[in-house]
CSV table of C-alpha atoms and ligand atoms in Angstrom, one decimal:
chain,number,residue,atom,x,y,z
A,12,MET,CA,-12.0,-25.2,-21.5
A,13,GLN,CA,-10.0,-23.9,-18.4
A,14,ASN,CA,-8.9,-20.7,-18.2
A,15,ARG,CA,-5.6,-20.8,-19.8
A,16,ILE,CA,-3.3,-19.9,-16.8
A,17,VAL,CA,-1.3,-16.3,-17.0
A,18,THR,CA,1.3,-15.8,-14.9
A,19,LEU,CA,2.7,-12.6,-13.2
A,20,ASP,CA,5.9,-13.1,-15.3
A,21,GLU,CA,4.2,-13.9,-18.2
A,22,PHE,CA,1.3,-10.5,-17.7
A,23,ILE,CA,3.9,-8.2,-16.8
A,24,ILE,CA,5.8,-9.3,-20.6
A,25,ARG,CA,2.9,-8.7,-21.9
A,26,ARG,CA,2.1,-5.6,-21.0
A,27,GLN,CA,5.8,-4.3,-21.6
A,28,LYS,CA,5.2,-5.4,-25.1
A,29,GLU,CA,2.3,-2.7,-24.5
A,30,TYR,CA,4.5,0.0,-23.7
A,31,THR,CA,6.9,1.3,-26.9
A,32,LEU,CA,9.0,2.9,-24.6
A,33,ALA,CA,9.5,0.5,-22.1
A,34,THR,CA,13.1,-0.5,-21.5
A,35,GLY,CA,12.3,-3.9,-19.3
A,36,GLU,CA,14.0,-2.3,-16.1
A,37,LEU,CA,10.4,-1.5,-14.7
A,38,THR,CA,9.4,-5.7,-15.8
A,39,GLY,CA,12.8,-6.7,-14.0
A,40,LEU,CA,11.4,-4.8,-11.0
A,41,LEU,CA,8.0,-6.0,-10.5
A,42,ARG,CA,9.4,-9.7,-11.1
A,43,ASP,CA,11.9,-9.6,-8.3
A,44,ILE,CA,9.1,-7.7,-5.6
A,45,GLY,CA,7.1,-11.1,-7.4
A,46,VAL,CA,9.9,-12.9,-5.8
A,47,ALA,CA,10.8,-11.4,-2.6
A,48,ALA,CA,6.6,-12.0,-1.9
A,49,LYS,CA,7.0,-16.0,-2.3
A,50,ILE,CA,10.3,-15.9,0.4
A,51,ILE,CA,8.0,-13.5,2.4
A,52,ASN,CA,4.9,-15.8,1.8
A,53,ARG,CA,7.0,-18.6,2.8
A,54,GLU,CA,7.4,-17.3,6.0
A,55,VAL,CA,4.6,-15.7,6.7
A,56,ASN,CA,2.2,-18.7,6.5
A,57,LYS,CA,4.5,-21.1,8.9
A,58,ALA,CA,5.2,-17.7,11.5
A,59,GLY,CA,3.8,-20.3,14.6
A,60,LEU,CA,5.9,-23.1,13.4
A,61,LEU,CA,9.4,-21.5,13.8
A,62,ASN,CA,8.9,-19.6,16.8
A,63,ILE,CA,9.2,-16.0,15.2
A,64,LEU,CA,6.2,-14.8,16.7
A,65,GLY,CA,6.6,-12.3,19.3
A,66,ALA,CA,8.6,-9.2,19.1
A,67,VAL,CA,12.3,-9.5,19.5
A,68,GLY,CA,11.9,-6.6,22.4
A,69,ASN,CA,13.0,-4.2,20.4
A,70,GLU,CA,10.9,-1.2,18.7
A,71,ASN,CA,11.6,0.3,15.4
A,72,LEU,CA,12.3,4.3,15.0
A,73,HIS,CA,8.0,5.1,15.6
A,74,GLY,CA,7.8,3.7,18.7
A,75,ASP,CA,6.4,0.4,17.3
A,76,THR,CA,7.3,-3.4,18.7
A,77,VAL,CA,8.7,-4.9,16.1
A,78,GLN,CA,7.7,-8.4,15.0
A,79,LYS,CA,11.0,-10.6,13.9
A,80,LEU,CA,8.7,-11.3,10.6
A,81,ASP,CA,8.5,-7.2,10.1
A,82,LEU,CA,12.9,-7.5,9.9
A,83,TYR,CA,12.4,-10.2,7.7
A,84,ALA,CA,10.2,-9.2,4.9
A,85,ASN,CA,12.2,-5.9,4.9
A,86,GLU,CA,15.3,-7.8,4.6
A,87,LYS,CA,14.3,-10.0,1.9
A,88,LEU,CA,12.8,-6.9,0.0
A,89,ILE,CA,15.5,-4.7,-0.1
A,90,GLU,CA,18.2,-8.2,-0.7
A,91,CYS,CA,15.6,-8.8,-4.0
A,92,LEU,CA,15.2,-5.2,-5.0
A,93,LYS,CA,19.6,-4.8,-4.3
A,94,ASN,CA,19.9,-7.8,-6.8
A,95,SER,CA,17.3,-6.6,-9.4
A,96,GLY,CA,20.1,-4.1,-10.8
A,97,GLU,CA,17.1,-1.9,-11.3
A,98,CYS,CA,16.9,0.3,-8.1
A,99,ALA,CA,18.7,3.3,-7.3
A,100,GLY,CA,17.4,3.1,-4.0
A,101,ILE,CA,14.6,2.1,-0.8
A,102,ALA,CA,12.4,3.9,1.7
A,103,SER,CA,11.0,1.7,3.8
A,104,GLU,CA,9.4,2.3,7.5
A,105,GLU,CA,11.5,-0.5,9.0
A,106,ASN,CA,14.5,2.3,8.3
A,107,GLU,CA,15.0,5.8,9.9
A,108,ASP,CA,16.6,6.9,6.3
A,109,TYR,CA,16.5,5.8,3.2
A,110,VAL,CA,18.5,2.8,1.4
A,111,PRO,CA,21.2,3.5,-1.4
A,112,ILE,CA,21.8,1.0,-3.7
A,113,ALA,CA,25.0,1.0,-5.1
A,114,PRO,CA,25.0,0.6,-9.4
A,115,MET,CA,25.3,-3.3,-10.5
A,116,ASP,CA,27.9,-3.5,-13.1
A,117,GLU,CA,28.1,0.2,-13.4
A,118,LYS,CA,24.5,-0.1,-15.0
A,119,GLU,CA,22.3,3.3,-13.9
A,120,SER,CA,19.0,2.1,-12.1
A,121,LYS,CA,16.1,4.4,-13.0
A,122,TYR,CA,14.1,3.6,-10.9
A,123,LEU,CA,13.6,4.3,-6.4
A,124,VAL,CA,10.8,1.7,-4.7
A,125,VAL,CA,8.9,3.2,-1.1
A,126,MET,CA,7.6,0.6,1.0
A,127,ASP,CA,5.8,-0.6,4.3
A,128,PRO,CA,7.4,-4.4,4.0
A,129,LEU,CA,4.7,-5.7,6.6
A,130,ASP,CA,2.2,-3.7,7.4
A,131,GLY,CA,-0.2,-4.8,9.9
A,132,SER,CA,2.4,-7.3,11.8
A,133,SER,CA,1.2,-6.8,14.9
A,134,ASN,CA,-1.4,-9.1,13.8
A,135,ILE,CA,1.1,-11.4,13.2
A,136,ASP,CA,0.7,-13.5,16.6
A,137,VAL,CA,-3.1,-13.7,16.1
A,138,ASN,CA,-3.2,-14.9,12.7
A,139,VAL,CA,-4.7,-11.8,11.3
A,140,SER,CA,-4.0,-11.1,7.5
A,141,VAL,CA,-1.0,-8.6,7.4
A,142,GLY,CA,0.5,-7.2,3.8
A,143,THR,CA,3.2,-6.1,2.3
A,144,ILE,CA,2.7,-2.3,0.3
A,145,PHE,CA,5.0,-1.1,-2.5
A,146,GLY,CA,5.3,2.6,-4.6
A,147,ILE,CA,7.6,2.7,-7.5
A,148,TYR,CA,9.3,5.9,-9.0
A,149,ARG,CA,11.3,7.7,-11.6
A,150,ARG,CA,14.2,8.9,-9.9
A,151,LYS,CA,15.0,12.7,-10.6
A,152,SER,CA,18.4,12.9,-9.5
A,153,ASP,CA,21.4,12.3,-11.7
A,154,PRO,CA,21.6,8.2,-12.9
A,155,SER,CA,25.1,8.3,-12.3
A,156,GLY,CA,25.4,9.0,-8.4
A,157,PRO,CA,23.8,8.0,-5.7
A,158,CYS,CA,20.0,8.7,-5.2
A,159,VAL,CA,19.4,11.7,-2.7
A,160,LEU,CA,16.2,12.4,-0.4
A,161,GLU,CA,14.7,14.8,-3.3
A,162,ASP,CA,13.9,11.6,-5.0
A,163,PHE,CA,11.8,10.2,-2.4
A,164,MET,CA,10.0,14.1,-2.1
A,165,GLN,CA,7.8,13.1,-4.9
A,166,LYS,CA,3.9,13.1,-5.0
A,167,GLY,CA,1.8,10.5,-5.1
A,168,ASN,CA,0.5,11.0,-8.7
A,169,GLU,CA,4.0,10.8,-10.2
A,170,LEU,CA,4.4,6.9,-9.1
A,171,VAL,CA,5.0,4.9,-12.0
A,172,ALA,CA,3.7,1.6,-10.1
A,173,ALA,CA,2.5,0.8,-7.0
A,174,GLY,CA,1.2,-2.5,-5.3
A,175,TYR,CA,0.6,-4.6,-2.8
A,176,VAL,CA,0.6,-8.1,-1.4
A,177,LEU,CA,-2.1,-9.5,1.2
A,178,TYR,CA,-1.0,-12.7,3.1
A,179,GLY,CA,-4.5,-13.8,4.2
A,180,THR,CA,-6.8,-17.2,3.1
A,181,SER,CA,-4.9,-17.3,0.1
A,182,THR,CA,-1.6,-15.0,-1.0
A,183,ILE,CA,-2.5,-12.2,-3.7
A,184,LEU,CA,-0.4,-9.3,-5.2
A,185,VAL,CA,-2.6,-6.9,-6.4
A,186,TYR,CA,-0.4,-3.9,-8.6
A,187,SER,CA,-0.9,-1.2,-11.4
A,188,THR,CA,1.3,1.0,-13.4
A,189,GLY,CA,-1.4,3.5,-15.0
A,190,ARG,CA,-3.3,1.1,-17.0
A,191,GLY,CA,-5.8,-0.9,-14.7
A,192,VAL,CA,-5.5,-2.9,-11.9
A,193,ASN,CA,-4.5,-6.6,-11.7
A,194,GLY,CA,-4.6,-9.2,-9.2
A,195,PHE,CA,-2.6,-12.2,-8.9
A,196,THR,CA,-3.2,-15.5,-6.8
A,197,LEU,CA,-0.4,-17.8,-5.6
A,198,ASP,CA,-0.7,-21.2,-6.5
A,199,PRO,CA,1.7,-22.6,-4.1
A,200,THR,CA,1.4,-26.4,-5.9
A,201,ILE,CA,3.3,-24.3,-8.7
A,202,GLY,CA,5.1,-21.8,-7.1
A,203,GLU,CA,3.9,-18.9,-9.3
A,204,PHE,CA,1.1,-15.8,-9.0
A,205,CYS,CA,-1.6,-16.1,-11.4
A,206,LEU,CA,-4.0,-13.8,-13.0
A,207,SER,CA,-7.2,-13.9,-11.3
A,208,HIS,CA,-8.9,-10.9,-10.7
A,209,GLN,CA,-8.8,-9.0,-14.1
A,210,ASP,CA,-9.2,-5.2,-14.4
A,211,ILE,CA,-10.1,-4.7,-11.0
A,212,LYS,CA,-12.7,-2.1,-10.4
A,213,ILE,CA,-14.0,-0.6,-7.5
A,214,PRO,CA,-18.2,-0.5,-6.7
A,215,GLU,CA,-19.1,3.4,-6.8
A,216,GLN,CA,-21.1,2.4,-3.7
A,217,GLY,CA,-20.7,0.3,-0.9
A,218,ASN,CA,-22.8,-0.9,2.2
A,219,SER,CA,-19.6,-0.7,4.8
A,220,TYR,CA,-17.2,1.9,6.5
A,221,SER,CA,-14.0,1.0,7.8
A,222,VAL,CA,-13.0,2.9,11.0
A,223,ASN,CA,-11.5,2.0,14.2
A,224,GLN,CA,-14.8,3.1,16.5
A,225,GLY,CA,-13.0,3.2,19.3
A,226,TYR,CA,-11.9,6.6,18.2
A,227,TYR,CA,-14.8,8.0,17.8
A,228,LEU,CA,-15.2,10.4,20.8
A,229,LYS,CA,-11.7,11.7,19.6
A,230,PHE,CA,-12.2,12.3,16.1
A,231,ASP,CA,-13.3,16.2,15.1
A,232,VAL,CA,-17.3,16.6,15.0
A,233,GLU,CA,-17.6,16.8,11.1
A,234,MET,CA,-16.0,13.0,11.3
A,235,ARG,CA,-18.3,12.0,14.2
A,236,ARG,CA,-20.9,13.5,11.8
A,237,TYR,CA,-20.2,11.1,8.9
A,238,ILE,CA,-19.9,8.1,10.9
A,239,ASP,CA,-23.3,8.5,13.1
A,240,HIS,CA,-24.4,9.1,9.1
A,241,CYS,CA,-22.9,6.0,7.8
A,242,SER,CA,-24.8,4.3,11.0
A,243,ASP,CA,-28.0,5.7,10.3
A,244,SER,CA,-27.6,4.2,6.9
A,245,ASN,CA,-27.0,0.6,8.3
A,246,PHE,CA,-23.9,0.6,6.6
A,247,GLY,CA,-21.8,-2.5,8.3
A,248,LEU,CA,-18.8,-1.7,10.4
A,249,ARG,CA,-15.7,-3.6,9.3
A,250,TYR,CA,-12.3,-2.8,10.6
A,251,ILE,CA,-9.7,-5.3,10.6
A,252,GLY,CA,-6.8,-3.1,11.8
A,253,SER,CA,-5.1,-4.6,8.2
A,254,MET,CA,-4.8,-1.4,5.5
A,255,VAL,CA,-3.8,-3.8,3.3
A,256,SER,CA,-6.8,-6.3,3.9
A,257,ASP,CA,-9.1,-3.8,4.5
A,258,ILE,CA,-8.6,-1.6,1.4
A,259,HIS,CA,-8.4,-5.3,-0.4
A,260,ARG,CA,-12.0,-5.7,1.0
A,261,ILE,CA,-13.4,-2.7,-0.1
A,262,LEU,CA,-12.0,-2.8,-4.0
A,263,PHE,CA,-14.0,-5.7,-4.4
A,264,GLN,CA,-16.8,-5.1,-2.5
A,265,GLY,CA,-17.0,-1.0,-2.1
A,266,GLY,CA,-17.0,1.2,1.3
A,267,ILE,CA,-14.5,3.8,2.3
A,268,PHE,CA,-11.7,3.5,5.1
A,269,LEU,CA,-11.6,5.8,7.3
A,270,TYR,CA,-8.3,7.1,9.5
A,271,PRO,CA,-8.9,10.5,10.9
A,272,ASN,CA,-6.9,12.5,13.1
A,273,THR,CA,-7.2,12.0,16.8
A,274,ARG,CA,-4.9,13.3,19.6
A,275,LYS,CA,-2.4,10.4,19.6
A,276,TYR,CA,-2.3,10.6,16.2
A,277,PRO,CA,-3.0,15.2,15.1
A,278,LEU,CA,-1.8,14.4,11.6
A,279,GLY,CA,-3.2,10.8,11.0
A,280,LYS,CA,-1.4,7.4,12.2
A,281,LEU,CA,-0.8,6.3,8.4
A,282,ARG,CA,2.2,7.1,6.5
A,283,LEU,CA,2.0,9.1,2.9
A,284,LEU,CA,4.9,7.3,1.3
A,285,TYR,CA,4.4,4.0,1.6
A,286,GLU,CA,0.8,3.4,3.0
A,287,CYS,CA,-1.5,5.8,1.7
A,288,ASN,CA,0.1,7.0,-1.3
A,289,PRO,CA,0.7,3.3,-3.0
A,290,LEU,CA,-3.1,2.3,-1.9
A,291,GLY,CA,-4.4,5.5,-3.2
A,292,PHE,CA,-2.4,5.2,-6.5
A,293,ILE,CA,-4.8,1.5,-6.7
A,294,VAL,CA,-7.8,2.6,-6.0
A,295,GLU,CA,-7.7,5.6,-7.9
A,296,GLN,CA,-6.4,3.0,-10.9
A,297,ALA,CA,-9.1,1.0,-9.9
A,298,GLY,CA,-11.9,4.0,-10.1
A,299,GLY,CA,-12.3,5.3,-6.7
A,300,LYS,CA,-10.7,8.1,-4.5
A,301,ALA,CA,-8.3,8.8,-1.9
A,302,ILE,CA,-8.6,12.5,0.1
A,303,ASN,CA,-7.3,13.3,3.6
A,304,CYS,CA,-9.6,15.1,6.1
A,305,SER,CA,-8.6,18.4,4.8
A,306,LEU,CA,-10.2,16.9,1.9
A,307,GLU,CA,-7.2,17.2,-0.5
A,308,ARG,CA,-6.2,14.6,-3.1
A,309,ILE,CA,-3.8,12.0,-1.4
A,310,LEU,CA,-1.8,11.9,-4.4
A,311,ASP,CA,-1.4,15.6,-4.7
A,312,ILE,CA,0.3,15.9,-1.1
A,313,GLU,CA,3.5,17.4,-1.4
A,314,PRO,CA,5.8,15.2,1.0
A,315,LYS,CA,7.9,16.6,3.5
A,316,THR,CA,9.5,13.7,5.0
A,317,LEU,CA,10.6,10.4,4.7
A,318,HIS,CA,7.7,9.1,7.5
A,319,GLN,CA,5.5,11.7,7.3
A,320,ARG,CA,1.7,10.9,8.6
A,321,GLU,CA,-1.3,11.7,6.8
A,322,THR,CA,-4.8,11.1,7.9
A,323,ILE,CA,-6.7,9.5,4.7
A,324,ALA,CA,-10.6,8.0,3.4
A,325,ILE,CA,-10.7,6.0,0.8
A,326,GLY,CA,-13.0,3.8,-1.6
A,327,SER,CA,-16.1,3.7,-3.3
A,328,PRO,CA,-16.0,7.2,-5.3
A,329,ALA,CA,-19.6,8.1,-4.1
A,330,MET,CA,-18.8,7.4,-0.8
A,331,VAL,CA,-15.5,9.4,-0.3
A,332,ASP,CA,-18.1,12.3,-2.2
A,333,GLU,CA,-20.6,11.8,0.4
A,334,MET,CA,-18.0,11.8,3.2
A,335,LYS,CA,-16.9,15.1,2.0
A,336,GLU,CA,-19.7,17.0,2.2
A,337,PHE,CA,-20.2,16.4,5.5
A,338,VAL,CA,-16.8,17.4,6.4
A,339,GLU,CA,-17.7,20.9,4.5
A,340,ARG,CA,-20.9,21.1,5.9
A,341,TYR,CA,-19.7,20.5,9.9
A,342,ARG,CA,-16.6,21.5,9.9
A,343,VAL,CA,-15.9,24.4,12.8
B,29,LIG,P1,-5.1,1.0,14.7
B,29,LIG,C1,-1.5,-1.4,11.2
B,29,LIG,O1,-0.3,-1.3,12.5
B,29,LIG,C2,-1.6,0.0,10.5
B,29,LIG,O2,-0.4,0.9,10.2
B,29,LIG,C3,-2.9,-0.5,9.4
B,29,LIG,O3,-2.0,-1.6,8.9
B,29,LIG,C4,-4.2,-0.4,9.8
B,29,LIG,O4,-5.0,0.4,8.8
B,29,LIG,C5,-3.9,0.6,11.2
B,29,LIG,O5,-2.3,0.7,11.6
B,29,LIG,C6,-4.0,0.3,12.6
B,29,LIG,O6,-4.3,1.3,13.4
B,29,LIG,O7,-4.8,2.4,15.6
B,29,LIG,O8,-6.9,0.8,14.3
B,29,LIG,O9,-4.6,-0.1,15.8
């Protein structure tokens, strides 16, 4: 008998019933992110047709050239989250400051969203997969007033939920609320995300590593020793240059993704709040590990600023443990 279709909405609502304390706000928030993902997907899929390719010529606050789709994705997500009435504020890669959201009909919102609206967007022009990354926190400040910066300075281990959308050969939304990881593939014929990967578990070990080999000589000696070990072990090198794509592959095939410190990025390139923490949450929920190159657990790092960068090693637990051994053995 053909498996019954379980839509994202149905799954979220069913899971909410398992939470005796659930009051539906988180459910509403997750569903609104799903709506935004469908809207973004529509534009990503026809980027080449609508002349929305190419940089708008301006740069974002980090000096990266901003692609029109970055802006579009950011606007759509903020719009959907504002309409949800469940979100008190947003921290986005595309906004220098956090975006407080006024309560709707005096209803107090208790959640916050951190997000990278379109990660890897420099790949859009060459038709390489890109992704949306999001994390959801409970606000700490008085719900009767606007959110404050401290609301966003929470460790990754305080995330209530996290997920990503990968706009690839198919569009898949993967998320966790702390009780396992599930994936939903968009069926464009019915416009629904349908359960396609239930209870995802990362392989203990993989046979590929993911790092920008071009920076090899700029890595610290202990990272070079570990990368040499991967090569000596005949591991394949897979690096797409789009973190969501690399992490998604590793979730299913196993492996390790590394972005160590370099001269250009002495603190690492990737952002703690809306790249490392949400993806670290997902990978840990799937049985994997995520640490930085100083061997601290990513989810235990105390954020100090919205856009702070972090080094990262994330993936199959046996491979992260082995990388840790190399760092301990060779670091000077
Ligand atoms: P590099 C994309 O710009 C991104 O933020 C991640 O998605 C990706 O893993 C990384 O940067 C690629 O960086 O320096 O290897 O081009």
